[in-house]
Amino acid sequence: MGEEEEEELSDCASITLEEWNGSSSTKLFRTATITASSSLSIQRSANRFNHVWRRVLQAFVPEGFPGSVTPDYAGFQLWDTLQGLSTYIKMMLSTQALLSAIGVGEKSATVIGATFQWFLRDFTGMLGGILFTFYQGSNLDSNAKMWRLVADLMNDFGMLMDLLSPLFPSAFIIVVCLGSLSRSFTGVASGATRAALTQHFALQENAADISAKEGSQETMATMIGMSLGMLLARFTSGNPLAIWFSFLSLTVFHMYANYRAVRCLVLNSLNMERSSILLAEFMQTGQVLSPDQVSSMEGVLPVWATSLRSTTSNTLHKRVHLGVKVTSLPRPDMMQLLNGVGASSHKNAKYLLAHRKGSVSVILHKDAAAADVLKSYIHAIVLANLMEKTEAFYSQGEAWMDKHYEEFLNKLRSGGWKTERLLSPSITWRANWISHTSGAKID
């Protein structure tokens, strides 16, 4: 019986078995080779360091990286980690100043006094976060780059207030409450934009994995930053000039790293500025720009910091007012709508357009869907573009929409743009109307 089994084994073809490890099929590497001759042979991979390094890296990058995320992920995360590192180093300096101002280490300071001051500081921050969410929460998606930058600017302002607090003991509560208020804006804006960016990075429905690994990266940056901050606080203690020089230097680097981080982002969603840039180029050349090209052209700074920019494609969106309240329009504009001038009712469009002094107001129907909002905005941008070239911009605008709108959308989709919806500030005002020839009314 044993001889027969040996003969059967000898007749079978031998197999060399290889062991591979990795988080995706494109990132596998061989760890061992198993062969069988007279005895079982297991040959381990000589490069064990690579195996250990890859295992450590899996705690900080998404599974399947880089194929599971967008190409701009690595650049953004690098600069975002560096700005986080500088933030936590600065935090130790501002916290040291704040504790000193509260009275830590002084015999005259009371526990109840310090507790009350800390409570008032935190209470102001919580209230500010709620108010900021109420006024701006629904607008953060539409301009994630700008709000990401503003969030960190407000964080720097909050730390500056903490550092200033010992210098103004009579106004201590006001100064620290201003700092807490500023940081509360940071918390809301940074968290909301991070959620939007996580969805952008996720190519394989792996937003949860990306979010978890981003948390690991931030924790590591926090630990390193706090350690370096403790050393810096120790070396600069009692030397105001060294403290301020360190703080301001770190602040400049922090804002530079933030600017570089948001400049790395290549978003393919349509917001108001990106749409106006794309449309202006399409109307001029018939071509659609790629997300990479638009990314280098769109602004990331707040409106007050970009008022000097005058490029037509970058200012068209500022001349369009989306979701206007009907009763807020001047009477001549309302007469235009009532008389059918600017009432884009051809093909049952669910929006009305009114123009005044180079700007276009968009009134949306109460039943307008996401596709209607996008179409109304594109139509308004077309009118804003044609206003400077012809007096017959209404008729030419409608003719352009009839002829080119679907072509424009198709080219956008082919170029990698998401055309399902327009990312815009929250639209809370709508209207209802009935087209008529006589005797009817508009609500």
Short mmCIF file of C-alpha atoms in Angstrom, two decimals:
data_model
loop_
_atom_site.label_atom_id
_atom_site.label_comp_id
_atom_site.label_asym_id
_atom_site.label_seq_id
_atom_site.Cartn_x
_atom_site.Cartn_y
_atom_site.Cartn_z
CA MET A 1 0.00 0.00 0.00
CA GLY A 2 2.88 2.45 0.84
CA GLU A 3 4.64 1.72 -2.47
CA GLU A 4 1.47 2.54 -4.42
CA GLU A 5 1.13 5.92 -2.66
CA GLU A 6 4.78 6.75 -3.41
CA GLU A 7 4.22 5.90 -7.08
CA GLU A 8 1.12 8.15 -7.20
CA LEU A 9 3.05 11.02 -5.62
CA SER A 10 5.93 10.60 -8.03
CA ASP A 11 3.54 10.74 -10.97
CA CYS A 12 2.13 14.13 -9.82
CA ALA A 13 3.80 17.33 -11.02
CA SER A 14 5.64 19.16 -8.24
CA ILE A 15 4.41 22.64 -7.21
CA THR A 16 6.38 25.60 -5.93
CA LEU A 17 4.17 27.58 -3.56
CA GLU A 18 4.83 31.27 -3.02
CA GLU A 19 3.50 33.38 -0.15
CA TRP A 20 2.61 36.99 -0.96
CA ASN A 21 1.50 39.88 1.26
CA GLY A 22 -0.12 43.21 0.49
CA SER A 23 -3.28 45.26 0.71
CA SER A 24 -4.09 45.13 -3.03
CA SER A 25 -3.26 43.11 -6.10
CA THR A 26 -0.98 45.87 -7.39
CA LYS A 27 0.99 46.17 -4.15
CA LEU A 28 1.77 42.52 -3.32
CA PHE A 29 5.28 41.39 -2.47
CA ARG A 30 6.68 37.89 -1.95
CA THR A 31 7.49 36.90 1.64
CA ALA A 32 8.33 33.18 1.27
CA THR A 33 8.84 30.34 -1.24
CA ILE A 34 7.79 26.78 -0.31
CA THR A 35 9.06 23.74 -2.21
CA ALA A 36 8.96 20.00 -1.63
CA SER A 37 11.68 17.59 -2.79
CA SER A 38 12.95 15.02 -0.33
CA SER A 39 11.64 17.27 2.45
CA LEU A 40 9.62 20.48 2.89
CA SER A 41 11.68 23.62 2.22
CA ILE A 42 10.57 27.15 3.25
CA GLN A 43 12.75 30.00 2.03
CA ARG A 44 11.92 33.34 3.66
CA SER A 45 12.29 36.61 1.80
CA ALA A 46 15.63 38.21 2.56
CA ASN A 47 14.24 41.75 2.71
CA ARG A 48 12.39 41.60 6.05
CA PHE A 49 12.77 45.34 6.57
CA ASN A 50 10.41 46.09 3.67
CA HIS A 51 7.84 43.76 5.17
CA VAL A 52 7.99 45.49 8.56
CA TRP A 53 7.93 48.93 6.95
CA ARG A 54 4.85 48.07 4.90
CA ARG A 55 3.07 46.77 8.00
CA VAL A 56 3.78 50.03 9.84
CA LEU A 57 2.69 52.06 6.82
CA GLN A 58 -0.68 50.29 6.76
CA ALA A 59 -1.59 52.12 9.96
CA PHE A 60 -1.24 55.48 8.25
CA VAL A 61 -2.33 55.10 4.61
CA PRO A 62 -5.59 53.69 3.20
CA GLU A 63 -5.74 50.09 2.07
CA GLY A 64 -4.74 49.81 -1.57
CA PHE A 65 -2.83 53.11 -1.53
CA PRO A 66 -2.16 54.79 -3.94
CA GLY A 67 -4.70 53.13 -6.24
CA SER A 68 -7.59 53.49 -3.80
CA VAL A 69 -7.35 57.30 -3.55
CA THR A 70 -7.19 60.24 -5.94
CA PRO A 71 -3.75 61.42 -7.18
CA ASP A 72 -3.91 64.61 -5.10
CA TYR A 73 -4.23 62.69 -1.80
CA ALA A 74 -0.51 62.24 -1.08
CA GLY A 75 0.45 65.87 -1.71
CA PHE A 76 -2.43 67.21 0.35
CA GLN A 77 -1.76 64.88 3.29
CA LEU A 78 1.95 65.74 3.32
CA TRP A 79 1.36 69.48 3.64
CA ASP A 80 -1.63 68.96 5.93
CA THR A 81 0.54 66.91 8.31
CA LEU A 82 3.24 69.59 8.30
CA GLN A 83 0.73 72.33 9.10
CA GLY A 84 -0.72 70.17 11.87
CA LEU A 85 2.74 69.67 13.31
CA SER A 86 3.39 73.42 13.45
CA THR A 87 -0.06 73.95 15.01
CA TYR A 88 0.63 71.66 17.96
CA ILE A 89 4.06 73.19 18.54
CA LYS A 90 2.44 76.64 18.71
CA MET A 91 -0.32 75.31 20.93
CA MET A 92 2.17 74.61 23.73
CA LEU A 93 3.35 78.22 23.64
CA SER A 94 -0.19 79.67 23.66
CA THR A 95 -1.36 77.24 26.36
CA GLN A 96 1.60 78.16 28.56
CA ALA A 97 0.71 81.86 28.22
CA LEU A 98 -2.98 81.18 28.89
CA LEU A 99 -2.30 79.19 32.07
CA SER A 100 0.02 81.93 33.25
CA ALA A 101 -2.69 84.54 32.69
CA ILE A 102 -5.28 82.45 34.57
CA GLY A 103 -2.90 82.38 37.54
CA VAL A 104 -1.46 78.87 37.60
CA GLY A 105 1.49 78.89 40.00
CA GLU A 106 0.46 82.10 41.78
CA LYS A 107 -0.61 82.03 45.41
CA SER A 108 -3.18 84.78 44.87
CA ALA A 109 -5.09 82.73 42.27
CA THR A 110 -8.20 80.88 43.45
CA VAL A 111 -9.53 77.59 42.12
CA ILE A 112 -13.06 78.91 41.69
CA GLY A 113 -11.81 81.99 39.82
CA ALA A 114 -9.74 79.95 37.39
CA THR A 115 -12.62 77.47 36.93
CA PHE A 116 -15.07 80.26 36.12
CA GLN A 117 -12.71 81.83 33.60
CA TRP A 118 -12.16 78.47 31.89
CA PHE A 119 -15.90 77.77 31.86
CA LEU A 120 -16.68 81.16 30.30
CA ARG A 121 -14.01 80.57 27.67
CA ASP A 122 -15.38 77.15 26.71
CA PHE A 123 -19.01 78.31 26.85
CA THR A 124 -18.26 81.15 24.41
CA GLY A 125 -16.59 78.69 22.03
CA MET A 126 -19.52 76.27 22.11
CA LEU A 127 -22.03 79.05 21.48
CA GLY A 128 -19.89 80.40 18.64
CA GLY A 129 -19.72 76.97 17.02
CA ILE A 130 -23.51 76.67 17.03
CA LEU A 131 -23.99 80.16 15.59
CA PHE A 132 -21.37 79.58 12.88
CA THR A 133 -23.04 76.31 11.91
CA PHE A 134 -26.41 78.09 11.74
CA TYR A 135 -25.15 80.83 9.41
CA GLN A 136 -22.53 79.02 7.32
CA GLY A 137 -22.89 75.26 7.87
CA SER A 138 -24.72 74.60 4.59
CA ASN A 139 -22.25 76.72 2.58
CA LEU A 140 -19.04 74.88 3.45
CA ASP A 141 -19.39 72.24 0.71
CA SER A 142 -19.57 74.82 -2.05
CA ASN A 143 -16.07 76.20 -1.42
CA ALA A 144 -14.16 73.61 0.57
CA LYS A 145 -10.73 74.95 -0.39
CA MET A 146 -11.40 78.48 0.81
CA TRP A 147 -13.06 77.41 4.05
CA ARG A 148 -10.23 74.98 4.79
CA LEU A 149 -7.78 77.88 4.56
CA VAL A 150 -10.01 80.23 6.56
CA ALA A 151 -10.43 77.60 9.29
CA ASP A 152 -6.70 77.47 9.95
CA LEU A 153 -6.39 81.25 9.76
CA MET A 154 -9.03 81.52 12.50
CA ASN A 155 -7.16 78.91 14.52
CA ASP A 156 -4.01 81.03 14.31
CA PHE A 157 -6.00 84.05 15.46
CA GLY A 158 -7.33 82.09 18.43
CA MET A 159 -3.84 81.08 19.52
CA LEU A 160 -2.68 84.67 19.10
CA MET A 161 -5.40 85.78 21.53
CA ASP A 162 -4.23 83.20 24.07
CA LEU A 163 -0.65 84.44 23.74
CA LEU A 164 -1.80 88.05 24.19
CA SER A 165 -3.97 87.32 27.23
CA PRO A 166 -1.22 87.85 29.89
CA LEU A 167 -0.48 91.29 28.44
CA PHE A 168 -4.03 92.57 29.07
CA PRO A 169 -5.05 91.38 32.55
CA SER A 170 -7.91 93.89 32.79
CA ALA A 171 -9.44 92.55 29.54
CA PHE A 172 -8.41 88.93 30.06
CA ILE A 173 -11.93 87.44 29.78
CA ILE A 174 -12.67 89.35 26.55
CA VAL A 175 -9.36 88.31 24.95
CA VAL A 176 -9.63 84.60 25.78
CA CYS A 177 -13.32 84.50 24.76
CA LEU A 178 -12.38 86.00 21.38
CA GLY A 179 -9.76 83.30 20.99
CA SER A 180 -12.21 80.55 21.93
CA LEU A 181 -14.80 81.98 19.55
CA SER A 182 -12.27 81.97 16.73
CA ARG A 183 -11.27 78.36 17.38
CA SER A 184 -14.91 77.28 17.44
CA PHE A 185 -15.24 78.50 13.85
CA THR A 186 -12.14 76.45 13.08
CA GLY A 187 -13.65 73.28 14.53
CA VAL A 188 -16.84 73.52 12.49
CA ALA A 189 -15.25 74.59 9.19
CA SER A 190 -12.32 72.18 9.42
CA GLY A 191 -14.49 69.20 10.31
CA ALA A 192 -17.03 69.91 7.57
CA THR A 193 -14.46 70.47 4.84
CA ARG A 194 -12.51 67.39 5.94
CA ALA A 195 -15.67 65.30 5.44
CA ALA A 196 -16.14 66.74 1.95
CA LEU A 197 -12.49 66.10 1.04
CA THR A 198 -12.63 62.54 2.37
CA GLN A 199 -15.49 61.81 -0.02
CA HIS A 200 -13.43 63.34 -2.83
CA PHE A 201 -10.37 61.20 -2.07
CA ALA A 202 -12.35 57.92 -1.87
CA LEU A 203 -12.16 56.10 -5.22
CA GLN A 204 -13.32 52.70 -3.95
CA GLU A 205 -16.07 53.70 -1.50
CA ASN A 206 -13.40 53.65 1.23
CA ALA A 207 -14.20 56.93 2.95
CA ALA A 208 -14.26 55.28 6.39
CA ASP A 209 -10.79 53.79 5.87
CA ILE A 210 -9.42 57.12 4.65
CA SER A 211 -10.94 58.91 7.64
CA ALA A 212 -9.47 56.36 10.08
CA LYS A 213 -5.99 56.60 8.57
CA GLU A 214 -6.20 60.40 8.57
CA GLY A 215 -6.92 60.14 12.29
CA SER A 216 -3.76 58.06 12.76
CA GLN A 217 -1.70 60.62 10.84
CA GLU A 218 -3.12 63.47 12.93
CA THR A 219 -2.48 61.59 16.19
CA MET A 220 1.15 61.00 15.21
CA ALA A 221 1.55 64.67 14.23
CA THR A 222 -0.04 65.67 17.55
CA MET A 223 2.36 63.56 19.62
CA ILE A 224 5.44 64.81 17.78
CA GLY A 225 4.21 68.41 17.77
CA MET A 226 3.40 68.42 21.49
CA SER A 227 6.80 66.90 22.32
CA LEU A 228 8.63 69.52 20.25
CA GLY A 229 6.35 72.19 21.69
CA MET A 230 7.27 71.18 25.24
CA LEU A 231 10.96 71.48 24.40
CA LEU A 232 10.40 74.87 22.73
CA ALA A 233 8.32 76.13 25.65
CA ARG A 234 11.07 75.07 28.07
CA PHE A 235 13.84 76.78 26.09
CA THR A 236 11.88 80.01 25.54
CA SER A 237 10.39 80.25 29.05
CA GLY A 238 10.94 83.69 30.52
CA ASN A 239 12.12 85.13 27.18
CA PRO A 240 9.21 87.04 25.53
CA LEU A 241 11.24 87.92 22.44
CA ALA A 242 12.09 84.26 21.77
CA ILE A 243 8.45 83.22 22.38
CA TRP A 244 7.05 85.78 19.95
CA PHE A 245 9.70 85.07 17.32
CA SER A 246 8.99 81.32 17.52
CA PHE A 247 5.23 81.82 17.44
CA LEU A 248 5.21 84.19 14.46
CA SER A 249 7.70 82.05 12.51
CA LEU A 250 5.58 78.95 13.07
CA THR A 251 2.45 80.89 12.10
CA VAL A 252 3.96 81.97 8.79
CA PHE A 253 5.01 78.39 8.03
CA HIS A 254 1.59 77.13 9.13
CA MET A 255 -0.27 79.36 6.68
CA TYR A 256 2.20 78.56 3.88
CA ALA A 257 1.74 74.82 4.44
CA ASN A 258 -2.04 75.27 4.43
CA TYR A 259 -1.92 77.21 1.19
CA ARG A 260 0.22 74.53 -0.43
CA ALA A 261 -2.13 71.83 0.86
CA VAL A 262 -5.28 73.33 -0.66
CA ARG A 263 -3.39 74.11 -3.87
CA CYS A 264 -2.65 70.38 -4.18
CA LEU A 265 -6.36 69.61 -4.31
CA VAL A 266 -7.86 68.84 -7.70
CA LEU A 267 -11.63 68.76 -7.19
CA ASN A 268 -13.90 67.53 -10.00
CA SER A 269 -17.18 68.76 -8.52
CA LEU A 270 -18.89 71.84 -9.94
CA ASN A 271 -19.16 74.87 -7.70
CA MET A 272 -19.97 78.40 -8.80
CA GLU A 273 -16.43 79.55 -9.58
CA ARG A 274 -15.29 76.35 -11.31
CA SER A 275 -18.46 76.36 -13.43
CA SER A 276 -17.89 79.96 -14.56
CA ILE A 277 -14.26 79.21 -15.48
CA LEU A 278 -15.30 76.14 -17.47
CA LEU A 279 -18.14 77.91 -19.25
CA ALA A 280 -16.09 80.98 -20.18
CA GLU A 281 -13.46 78.72 -21.78
CA PHE A 282 -16.08 76.62 -23.57
CA MET A 283 -17.85 79.68 -25.00
CA GLN A 284 -14.54 81.00 -26.28
CA THR A 285 -12.86 77.85 -27.64
CA GLY A 286 -15.46 75.07 -27.58
CA GLN A 287 -13.18 73.03 -25.30
CA VAL A 288 -13.61 71.93 -21.69
CA LEU A 289 -10.71 72.38 -19.28
CA SER A 290 -9.56 69.45 -17.16
CA PRO A 291 -9.86 69.47 -13.33
CA ASP A 292 -6.08 69.97 -13.12
CA GLN A 293 -6.24 73.08 -15.30
CA VAL A 294 -9.17 74.60 -13.43
CA SER A 295 -7.51 73.86 -10.09
CA SER A 296 -4.61 76.16 -10.96
CA MET A 297 -7.01 78.92 -12.04
CA GLU A 298 -9.57 78.97 -9.23
CA GLY A 299 -9.09 81.07 -6.14
CA VAL A 300 -8.56 79.62 -2.68
CA LEU A 301 -8.37 82.88 -0.73
CA PRO A 302 -11.41 84.63 0.80
CA VAL A 303 -13.31 87.16 -1.31
CA TRP A 304 -11.81 90.14 0.53
CA ALA A 305 -8.32 88.89 -0.36
CA THR A 306 -9.09 88.48 -4.07
CA SER A 307 -10.87 91.75 -4.82
CA LEU A 308 -8.04 92.89 -7.09
CA ARG A 309 -8.44 89.95 -9.45
CA SER A 310 -10.17 91.06 -12.64
CA THR A 311 -9.99 88.12 -15.02
CA THR A 312 -13.42 87.78 -16.64
CA SER A 313 -13.65 84.01 -16.18
CA ASN A 314 -12.84 84.44 -12.48
CA THR A 315 -15.40 87.20 -11.85
CA LEU A 316 -18.44 86.02 -13.82
CA HIS A 317 -19.76 84.00 -10.88
CA LYS A 318 -19.70 87.12 -8.68
CA ARG A 319 -22.27 88.72 -10.98
CA VAL A 320 -24.80 85.93 -10.58
CA HIS A 321 -27.15 85.76 -7.58
CA LEU A 322 -28.66 82.31 -7.20
CA GLY A 323 -31.93 81.68 -5.36
CA VAL A 324 -32.97 85.33 -5.01
CA LYS A 325 -35.96 86.33 -2.88
CA VAL A 326 -38.55 87.76 -5.29
CA THR A 327 -39.66 90.62 -3.05
CA SER A 328 -36.03 91.72 -2.57
CA LEU A 329 -35.80 92.66 -6.26
CA PRO A 330 -36.22 96.31 -7.28
CA ARG A 331 -39.62 97.10 -8.72
CA PRO A 332 -38.32 97.46 -12.32
CA ASP A 333 -36.91 93.93 -12.09
CA MET A 334 -40.21 92.56 -10.79
CA MET A 335 -41.98 94.30 -13.67
CA GLN A 336 -39.59 92.55 -16.06
CA LEU A 337 -40.62 89.19 -14.64
CA LEU A 338 -44.36 89.99 -14.63
CA ASN A 339 -44.19 91.14 -18.24
CA GLY A 340 -42.35 88.01 -19.31
CA VAL A 341 -38.99 89.68 -19.91
CA GLY A 342 -36.35 87.25 -18.66
CA ALA A 343 -38.93 84.59 -17.84
CA SER A 344 -37.09 81.54 -19.15
CA SER A 345 -40.24 79.48 -19.58
CA HIS A 346 -39.25 77.96 -22.91
CA LYS A 347 -39.16 74.19 -22.62
CA ASN A 348 -40.81 74.52 -19.19
CA ALA A 349 -37.63 75.70 -17.46
CA LYS A 350 -38.06 75.88 -13.70
CA TYR A 351 -36.32 79.19 -13.18
CA LEU A 352 -36.59 82.87 -14.05
CA LEU A 353 -33.77 85.29 -14.81
CA ALA A 354 -33.67 89.03 -14.23
CA HIS A 355 -30.79 91.38 -15.00
CA ARG A 356 -29.77 94.73 -13.57
CA LYS A 357 -26.53 96.74 -13.87
CA GLY A 358 -24.47 93.87 -15.21
CA SER A 359 -25.67 91.26 -12.72
CA VAL A 360 -28.14 88.40 -13.14
CA SER A 361 -30.64 87.26 -10.51
CA VAL A 362 -31.93 83.68 -10.60
CA ILE A 363 -35.37 82.89 -9.15
CA LEU A 364 -35.88 79.15 -8.75
CA HIS A 365 -39.21 77.37 -8.95
CA LYS A 366 -40.35 75.63 -5.79
CA ASP A 367 -40.17 72.28 -7.62
CA ALA A 368 -36.72 72.86 -9.15
CA ALA A 369 -34.44 69.83 -8.80
CA ALA A 370 -30.63 69.67 -8.71
CA ALA A 371 -30.44 69.50 -12.52
CA ASP A 372 -32.61 72.63 -12.79
CA VAL A 373 -30.38 74.52 -10.36
CA LEU A 374 -27.30 73.67 -12.44
CA LYS A 375 -29.05 74.63 -15.68
CA SER A 376 -30.30 77.94 -14.25
CA TYR A 377 -26.82 78.86 -13.08
CA ILE A 378 -25.20 78.00 -16.43
CA HIS A 379 -27.87 80.05 -18.20
CA ALA A 380 -27.20 83.00 -15.88
CA ILE A 381 -23.44 82.78 -16.51
CA VAL A 382 -24.11 82.74 -20.26
CA LEU A 383 -26.16 85.94 -19.91
CA ALA A 384 -23.51 87.59 -17.75
CA ASN A 385 -20.92 86.75 -20.41
CA LEU A 386 -23.07 88.02 -23.31
CA MET A 387 -24.11 91.26 -21.59
CA GLU A 388 -20.75 92.85 -22.39
CA LYS A 389 -20.97 91.89 -26.06
CA THR A 390 -24.53 92.46 -27.25
CA GLU A 391 -27.81 94.08 -26.27
CA ALA A 392 -29.76 91.04 -27.46
CA PHE A 393 -28.25 88.87 -24.76
CA TYR A 394 -31.59 87.36 -23.67
CA SER A 395 -32.44 85.91 -27.08
CA GLN A 396 -28.84 84.92 -27.77
CA GLY A 397 -28.58 83.33 -24.34
CA GLU A 398 -31.65 81.18 -24.94
CA ALA A 399 -30.36 80.22 -28.39
CA TRP A 400 -27.01 79.23 -26.86
CA MET A 401 -28.71 77.08 -24.23
CA ASP A 402 -30.83 75.33 -26.88
CA LYS A 403 -27.82 74.59 -29.05
CA HIS A 404 -24.89 74.04 -26.70
CA TYR A 405 -26.06 73.17 -23.17
CA GLU A 406 -26.31 69.40 -23.63
CA GLU A 407 -23.04 69.39 -25.57
CA PHE A 408 -21.39 71.29 -22.72
CA LEU A 409 -22.64 68.78 -20.13
CA ASN A 410 -21.51 65.81 -22.23
CA LYS A 411 -18.02 67.26 -22.60
CA LEU A 412 -17.88 67.92 -18.87
CA ARG A 413 -18.70 64.28 -18.13
CA SER A 414 -16.13 63.10 -20.67
CA GLY A 415 -13.54 65.34 -19.01
CA GLY A 416 -14.09 63.74 -15.60
CA TRP A 417 -16.41 66.35 -14.08
CA LYS A 418 -19.36 65.50 -11.84
CA THR A 419 -22.49 67.09 -13.30
CA GLU A 420 -25.13 65.67 -10.95
CA ARG A 421 -25.44 68.91 -9.00
CA LEU A 422 -24.05 72.38 -8.45
CA LEU A 423 -22.29 72.95 -5.12
CA SER A 424 -23.74 76.28 -4.06
CA PRO A 425 -24.70 78.11 -0.87
CA SER A 426 -27.99 76.97 0.61
CA ILE A 427 -31.00 78.04 -1.46
CA THR A 428 -33.83 78.98 0.91
CA TRP A 429 -35.96 81.23 -1.31
CA ARG A 430 -38.03 79.88 -4.19
CA ALA A 431 -41.12 80.92 -6.10
CA ASN A 432 -44.10 79.63 -8.04
CA TRP A 433 -45.51 81.04 -11.28
CA ILE A 434 -48.13 80.31 -13.89
CA SER A 435 -47.53 81.27 -17.52
CA HIS A 436 -50.61 82.94 -19.02
CA THR A 437 -51.81 85.23 -21.77
CA SER A 438 -54.45 87.11 -19.80
CA GLY A 439 -56.27 87.13 -16.52
CA ALA A 440 -53.94 84.79 -14.60
CA LYS A 441 -51.58 85.65 -11.78
CA ILE A 442 -48.07 84.89 -10.61
CA ASP A 443 -47.57 83.71 -7.01
#
